[in-house]
């Protein structure tokens, strides 16, 4: 893997008031988070694939900007890697042209495709159970939350399940 890795995900139509999707991404530098985002998408996607593709574009823009910042700091950056768990979104990002199922996607969401064609970015598919950005797009169970927090170095191992809310509404560690 490269020194700069990113994880892009989307929760499809999970904003109840607008039915828009929530994009989430996390960017890590040597496995430590340096940028993250959880944001409602500005358009209503037609499918999970489209929602995740839009999220990949948002992440690719931030990733490219961070690459420029780190390069300005005289750090040599290997081609960044973007991880996504949707094979359809990855296929769309690598296609040279849009087809009848994807031609409605706005040109402004084709940035990730441009980065791939210019060889500025690697795209790798991961399993849904490995998606770190899930924490930014949807509620997680305790086990998945502990795993993701651990991967992002947010809390010590087991930290989430070791917290207890007492009857007097005080919080303590077990």
PDB file of C-alpha atoms in Angstrom:
ATOM      1  CA  UNK A   1       0.000   0.000   0.000  1.00  0.00           C
ATOM      2  CA  UNK A   2       1.005   3.596  -0.462  1.00  0.00           C
ATOM      3  CA  UNK A   3       1.754   5.982   2.403  1.00  0.00           C
ATOM      4  CA  UNK A   4      -1.431   7.925   1.641  1.00  0.00           C
ATOM      5  CA  UNK A   5      -4.579   5.796   1.663  1.00  0.00           C
ATOM      6  CA  UNK A   6      -8.227   6.731   1.608  1.00  0.00           C
ATOM      7  CA  UNK A   7     -11.501   4.991   2.291  1.00  0.00           C
ATOM      8  CA  UNK A   8     -14.693   6.239   0.607  1.00  0.00           C
ATOM      9  CA  UNK A   9     -18.173   5.014   1.482  1.00  0.00           C
ATOM     10  CA  UNK A  10     -21.782   6.150   1.264  1.00  0.00           C
ATOM     11  CA  UNK A  11     -24.957   5.225   3.053  1.00  0.00           C
ATOM     12  CA  UNK A  12     -27.620   5.076   0.327  1.00  0.00           C
ATOM     13  CA  UNK A  13     -30.612   7.394   0.898  1.00  0.00           C
ATOM     14  CA  UNK A  14     -30.035   7.389   4.659  1.00  0.00           C
ATOM     15  CA  UNK A  15     -30.876  11.069   5.232  1.00  0.00           C
ATOM     16  CA  UNK A  16     -34.535  10.551   6.168  1.00  0.00           C
ATOM     17  CA  UNK A  17     -35.689  14.107   5.529  1.00  0.00           C
ATOM     18  CA  UNK A  18     -34.280  14.427   1.982  1.00  0.00           C
ATOM     19  CA  UNK A  19     -33.544  10.795   0.955  1.00  0.00           C
ATOM     20  CA  UNK A  20     -30.065  11.927   0.015  1.00  0.00           C
ATOM     21  CA  UNK A  21     -27.091   9.742   0.734  1.00  0.00           C
ATOM     22  CA  UNK A  22     -24.378  10.417   3.287  1.00  0.00           C
ATOM     23  CA  UNK A  23     -20.798  10.375   1.985  1.00  0.00           C
ATOM     24  CA  UNK A  24     -18.030   9.435   4.342  1.00  0.00           C
ATOM     25  CA  UNK A  25     -14.324   9.284   3.762  1.00  0.00           C
ATOM     26  CA  UNK A  26     -11.206   8.880   5.815  1.00  0.00           C
ATOM     27  CA  UNK A  27      -7.702   9.665   4.579  1.00  0.00           C
ATOM     28  CA  UNK A  28      -4.740   8.123   6.359  1.00  0.00           C
ATOM     29  CA  UNK A  29      -1.056   9.015   6.166  1.00  0.00           C
ATOM     30  CA  UNK A  30       1.074   6.051   7.272  1.00  0.00           C
ATOM     31  CA  UNK A  31      -2.121   4.515   8.732  1.00  0.00           C
ATOM     32  CA  UNK A  32      -2.949   7.579  10.846  1.00  0.00           C
ATOM     33  CA  UNK A  33      -6.032   9.681  10.036  1.00  0.00           C
ATOM     34  CA  UNK A  34      -5.250  13.166   8.752  1.00  0.00           C
ATOM     35  CA  UNK A  35      -8.575  14.023   7.103  1.00  0.00           C
ATOM     36  CA  UNK A  36     -12.142  12.756   7.373  1.00  0.00           C
ATOM     37  CA  UNK A  37     -15.580  13.819   6.240  1.00  0.00           C
ATOM     38  CA  UNK A  38     -19.197  12.878   6.794  1.00  0.00           C
ATOM     39  CA  UNK A  39     -21.506  14.927   4.609  1.00  0.00           C
ATOM     40  CA  UNK A  40     -24.905  14.722   2.967  1.00  0.00           C
ATOM     41  CA  UNK A  41     -24.559  14.505  -0.821  1.00  0.00           C
ATOM     42  CA  UNK A  42     -25.876  17.489  -2.786  1.00  0.00           C
ATOM     43  CA  UNK A  43     -27.833  15.294  -5.235  1.00  0.00           C
ATOM     44  CA  UNK A  44     -30.219  12.365  -4.834  1.00  0.00           C
ATOM     45  CA  UNK A  45     -28.436   9.327  -6.301  1.00  0.00           C
ATOM     46  CA  UNK A  46     -30.389   6.691  -8.231  1.00  0.00           C
ATOM     47  CA  UNK A  47     -28.592   3.701  -6.681  1.00  0.00           C
ATOM     48  CA  UNK A  48     -26.086   2.580  -4.068  1.00  0.00           C
ATOM     49  CA  UNK A  49     -23.465   2.370  -6.821  1.00  0.00           C
ATOM     50  CA  UNK A  50     -24.047   5.984  -7.808  1.00  0.00           C
ATOM     51  CA  UNK A  51     -23.963   7.147  -4.165  1.00  0.00           C
ATOM     52  CA  UNK A  52     -20.640   5.371  -3.620  1.00  0.00           C
ATOM     53  CA  UNK A  53     -19.240   6.721  -6.908  1.00  0.00           C
ATOM     54  CA  UNK A  54     -20.098  10.277  -5.839  1.00  0.00           C
ATOM     55  CA  UNK A  55     -18.413   9.594  -2.495  1.00  0.00           C
ATOM     56  CA  UNK A  56     -15.303   8.342  -4.320  1.00  0.00           C
ATOM     57  CA  UNK A  57     -15.187  11.633  -6.250  1.00  0.00           C
ATOM     58  CA  UNK A  58     -15.450  13.725  -3.105  1.00  0.00           C
ATOM     59  CA  UNK A  59     -12.673  11.653  -1.533  1.00  0.00           C
ATOM     60  CA  UNK A  60     -10.451  11.788  -4.648  1.00  0.00           C
ATOM     61  CA  UNK A  61     -10.570  15.602  -4.657  1.00  0.00           C
ATOM     62  CA  UNK A  62      -9.541  15.784  -0.997  1.00  0.00           C
ATOM     63  CA  UNK A  63      -6.880  13.134  -1.551  1.00  0.00           C
ATOM     64  CA  UNK A  64      -5.380  15.043  -4.469  1.00  0.00           C
ATOM     65  CA  UNK A  65      -5.338  18.292  -2.467  1.00  0.00           C
ATOM     66  CA  UNK A  66      -3.577  16.553   0.437  1.00  0.00           C
ATOM     67  CA  UNK A  67      -1.059  15.091  -2.018  1.00  0.00           C
ATOM     68  CA  UNK A  68      -0.251  18.626  -3.194  1.00  0.00           C
ATOM     69  CA  UNK A  69       0.056  19.882   0.407  1.00  0.00           C
ATOM     70  CA  UNK A  70       2.396  17.043   1.401  1.00  0.00           C
ATOM     71  CA  UNK A  71       4.451  17.554  -1.766  1.00  0.00           C
ATOM     72  CA  UNK A  72       4.735  21.278  -0.931  1.00  0.00           C
ATOM     73  CA  UNK A  73       6.135  20.169   2.434  1.00  0.00           C
ATOM     74  CA  UNK A  74       8.857  18.339   0.461  1.00  0.00           C
ATOM     75  CA  UNK A  75       7.502  14.881   1.239  1.00  0.00           C
ATOM     76  CA  UNK A  76       7.803  12.325  -1.533  1.00  0.00           C
ATOM     77  CA  UNK A  77       4.361  10.783  -2.021  1.00  0.00           C
ATOM     78  CA  UNK A  78       3.804   7.438  -3.724  1.00  0.00           C
ATOM     79  CA  UNK A  79       0.617   7.236  -5.818  1.00  0.00           C
ATOM     80  CA  UNK A  80      -2.266   7.316  -3.283  1.00  0.00           C
ATOM     81  CA  UNK A  81      -4.746   4.456  -2.957  1.00  0.00           C
ATOM     82  CA  UNK A  82      -8.514   4.806  -2.627  1.00  0.00           C
ATOM     83  CA  UNK A  83     -10.450   1.871  -1.143  1.00  0.00           C
ATOM     84  CA  UNK A  84     -14.129   1.306  -1.905  1.00  0.00           C
ATOM     85  CA  UNK A  85     -16.444  -1.638  -1.296  1.00  0.00           C
ATOM     86  CA  UNK A  86     -18.705  -1.297  -4.342  1.00  0.00           C
ATOM     87  CA  UNK A  87     -17.603  -3.090  -7.514  1.00  0.00           C
ATOM     88  CA  UNK A  88     -20.057  -1.115  -9.675  1.00  0.00           C
ATOM     89  CA  UNK A  89     -18.633   2.226  -8.519  1.00  0.00           C
ATOM     90  CA  UNK A  90     -15.108   0.983  -9.211  1.00  0.00           C
ATOM     91  CA  UNK A  91     -16.087  -0.184 -12.717  1.00  0.00           C
ATOM     92  CA  UNK A  92     -17.691   3.202 -13.497  1.00  0.00           C
ATOM     93  CA  UNK A  93     -14.561   5.005 -12.280  1.00  0.00           C
ATOM     94  CA  UNK A  94     -12.370   2.993 -14.668  1.00  0.00           C
ATOM     95  CA  UNK A  95     -14.600   3.183 -17.779  1.00  0.00           C
ATOM     96  CA  UNK A  96     -13.622   5.495 -20.614  1.00  0.00           C
ATOM     97  CA  UNK A  97     -17.234   6.485 -21.308  1.00  0.00           C
ATOM     98  CA  UNK A  98     -20.582   6.511 -19.587  1.00  0.00           C
ATOM     99  CA  UNK A  99     -23.287   4.046 -20.643  1.00  0.00           C
ATOM    100  CA  UNK A 100     -27.089   4.240 -20.611  1.00  0.00           C
ATOM    101  CA  UNK A 101     -27.159   3.405 -16.893  1.00  0.00           C
ATOM    102  CA  UNK A 102     -24.636   6.066 -15.918  1.00  0.00           C
ATOM    103  CA  UNK A 103     -24.934   8.862 -18.494  1.00  0.00           C
ATOM    104  CA  UNK A 104     -27.117  10.935 -16.142  1.00  0.00           C
ATOM    105  CA  UNK A 105     -24.223  11.286 -13.666  1.00  0.00           C
ATOM    106  CA  UNK A 106     -23.022  14.872 -13.856  1.00  0.00           C
ATOM    107  CA  UNK A 107     -19.653  15.706 -15.346  1.00  0.00           C
ATOM    108  CA  UNK A 108     -18.600  17.201 -11.997  1.00  0.00           C
ATOM    109  CA  UNK A 109     -18.596  13.665 -10.569  1.00  0.00           C
ATOM    110  CA  UNK A 110     -16.090  12.351 -13.122  1.00  0.00           C
ATOM    111  CA  UNK A 111     -13.008  13.585 -11.234  1.00  0.00           C
ATOM    112  CA  UNK A 112     -12.053  10.146  -9.922  1.00  0.00           C
ATOM    113  CA  UNK A 113     -12.148   8.758 -13.483  1.00  0.00           C
ATOM    114  CA  UNK A 114      -9.822  11.550 -14.620  1.00  0.00           C
ATOM    115  CA  UNK A 115      -7.376  10.770 -11.777  1.00  0.00           C
ATOM    116  CA  UNK A 116      -7.308   7.096 -12.753  1.00  0.00           C
ATOM    117  CA  UNK A 117      -6.709   7.893 -16.437  1.00  0.00           C
ATOM    118  CA  UNK A 118      -3.821  10.214 -15.482  1.00  0.00           C
ATOM    119  CA  UNK A 119      -2.426   7.467 -13.200  1.00  0.00           C
ATOM    120  CA  UNK A 120      -2.615   9.749 -10.152  1.00  0.00           C
ATOM    121  CA  UNK A 121      -4.631   7.297  -8.083  1.00  0.00           C
ATOM    122  CA  UNK A 122      -5.011   3.560  -7.440  1.00  0.00           C
ATOM    123  CA  UNK A 123      -8.466   2.148  -6.777  1.00  0.00           C
ATOM    124  CA  UNK A 124      -8.788  -1.073  -4.778  1.00  0.00           C
ATOM    125  CA  UNK A 125     -11.982  -2.899  -3.874  1.00  0.00           C
ATOM    126  CA  UNK A 126     -12.350  -4.118  -0.307  1.00  0.00           C
ATOM    127  CA  UNK A 127     -15.070  -6.176   1.329  1.00  0.00           C
ATOM    128  CA  UNK A 128     -17.892  -4.331   3.070  1.00  0.00           C
ATOM    129  CA  UNK A 129     -16.711  -5.791   6.377  1.00  0.00           C
ATOM    130  CA  UNK A 130     -13.322  -4.059   5.866  1.00  0.00           C
ATOM    131  CA  UNK A 131     -14.705  -0.581   5.071  1.00  0.00           C
ATOM    132  CA  UNK A 132     -13.223   1.827   7.609  1.00  0.00           C
ATOM    133  CA  UNK A 133     -15.394   4.752   6.432  1.00  0.00           C
ATOM    134  CA  UNK A 134     -18.556   2.950   7.642  1.00  0.00           C
ATOM    135  CA  UNK A 135     -18.162   4.845  10.916  1.00  0.00           C
ATOM    136  CA  UNK A 136     -18.857   8.072   8.995  1.00  0.00           C
ATOM    137  CA  UNK A 137     -21.965   6.908   7.126  1.00  0.00           C
ATOM    138  CA  UNK A 138     -24.072   4.638   9.318  1.00  0.00           C
ATOM    139  CA  UNK A 139     -24.633   3.362  12.855  1.00  0.00           C
ATOM    140  CA  UNK A 140     -22.382   0.427  13.763  1.00  0.00           C
ATOM    141  CA  UNK A 141     -22.623  -2.412  16.236  1.00  0.00           C
ATOM    142  CA  UNK A 142     -20.192  -2.502  19.153  1.00  0.00           C
ATOM    143  CA  UNK A 143     -17.842  -5.054  17.571  1.00  0.00           C
ATOM    144  CA  UNK A 144     -17.591  -3.217  14.218  1.00  0.00           C
ATOM    145  CA  UNK A 145     -17.276   0.124  16.043  1.00  0.00           C
ATOM    146  CA  UNK A 146     -14.389  -1.198  18.146  1.00  0.00           C
ATOM    147  CA  UNK A 147     -12.662  -2.582  15.045  1.00  0.00           C
ATOM    148  CA  UNK A 148     -12.986   0.648  13.049  1.00  0.00           C
ATOM    149  CA  UNK A 149     -11.974   2.864  15.989  1.00  0.00           C
ATOM    150  CA  UNK A 150      -8.931   0.661  16.446  1.00  0.00           C
ATOM    151  CA  UNK A 151      -7.995   0.916  12.755  1.00  0.00           C
ATOM    152  CA  UNK A 152      -8.318   4.695  12.888  1.00  0.00           C
ATOM    153  CA  UNK A 153      -6.426   4.928  16.207  1.00  0.00           C
ATOM    154  CA  UNK A 154      -9.389   6.756  17.758  1.00  0.00           C
ATOM    155  CA  UNK A 155      -9.493   4.880  21.071  1.00  0.00           C
ATOM    156  CA  UNK A 156      -7.491   2.195  22.782  1.00  0.00           C
ATOM    157  CA  UNK A 157      -8.498  -1.414  21.986  1.00  0.00           C
ATOM    158  CA  UNK A 158     -11.720  -2.294  23.755  1.00  0.00           C
ATOM    159  CA  UNK A 159     -12.246   1.312  24.804  1.00  0.00           C
ATOM    160  CA  UNK A 160     -15.799   1.616  23.538  1.00  0.00           C
ATOM    161  CA  UNK A 161     -17.138  -1.540  25.192  1.00  0.00           C
ATOM    162  CA  UNK A 162     -15.373  -0.680  28.467  1.00  0.00           C
ATOM    163  CA  UNK A 163     -17.483   2.439  28.996  1.00  0.00           C
ATOM    164  CA  UNK A 164     -20.463   2.147  31.321  1.00  0.00           C
ATOM    165  CA  UNK A 165     -23.243   4.624  32.041  1.00  0.00           C
ATOM    166  CA  UNK A 166     -24.077   4.412  35.746  1.00  0.00           C
ATOM    167  CA  UNK A 167     -27.553   4.732  37.273  1.00  0.00           C
ATOM    168  CA  UNK A 168     -26.738   8.260  38.460  1.00  0.00           C
ATOM    169  CA  UNK A 169     -25.975   9.136  34.786  1.00  0.00           C
ATOM    170  CA  UNK A 170     -22.243   9.427  35.331  1.00  0.00           C
ATOM    171  CA  UNK A 171     -19.904   7.762  32.888  1.00  0.00           C
ATOM    172  CA  UNK A 172     -17.083   5.546  34.058  1.00  0.00           C
ATOM    173  CA  UNK A 173     -14.600   3.113  32.620  1.00  0.00           C
ATOM    174  CA  UNK A 174     -14.982  -0.532  33.629  1.00  0.00           C
TER     175      UNK A 174
END
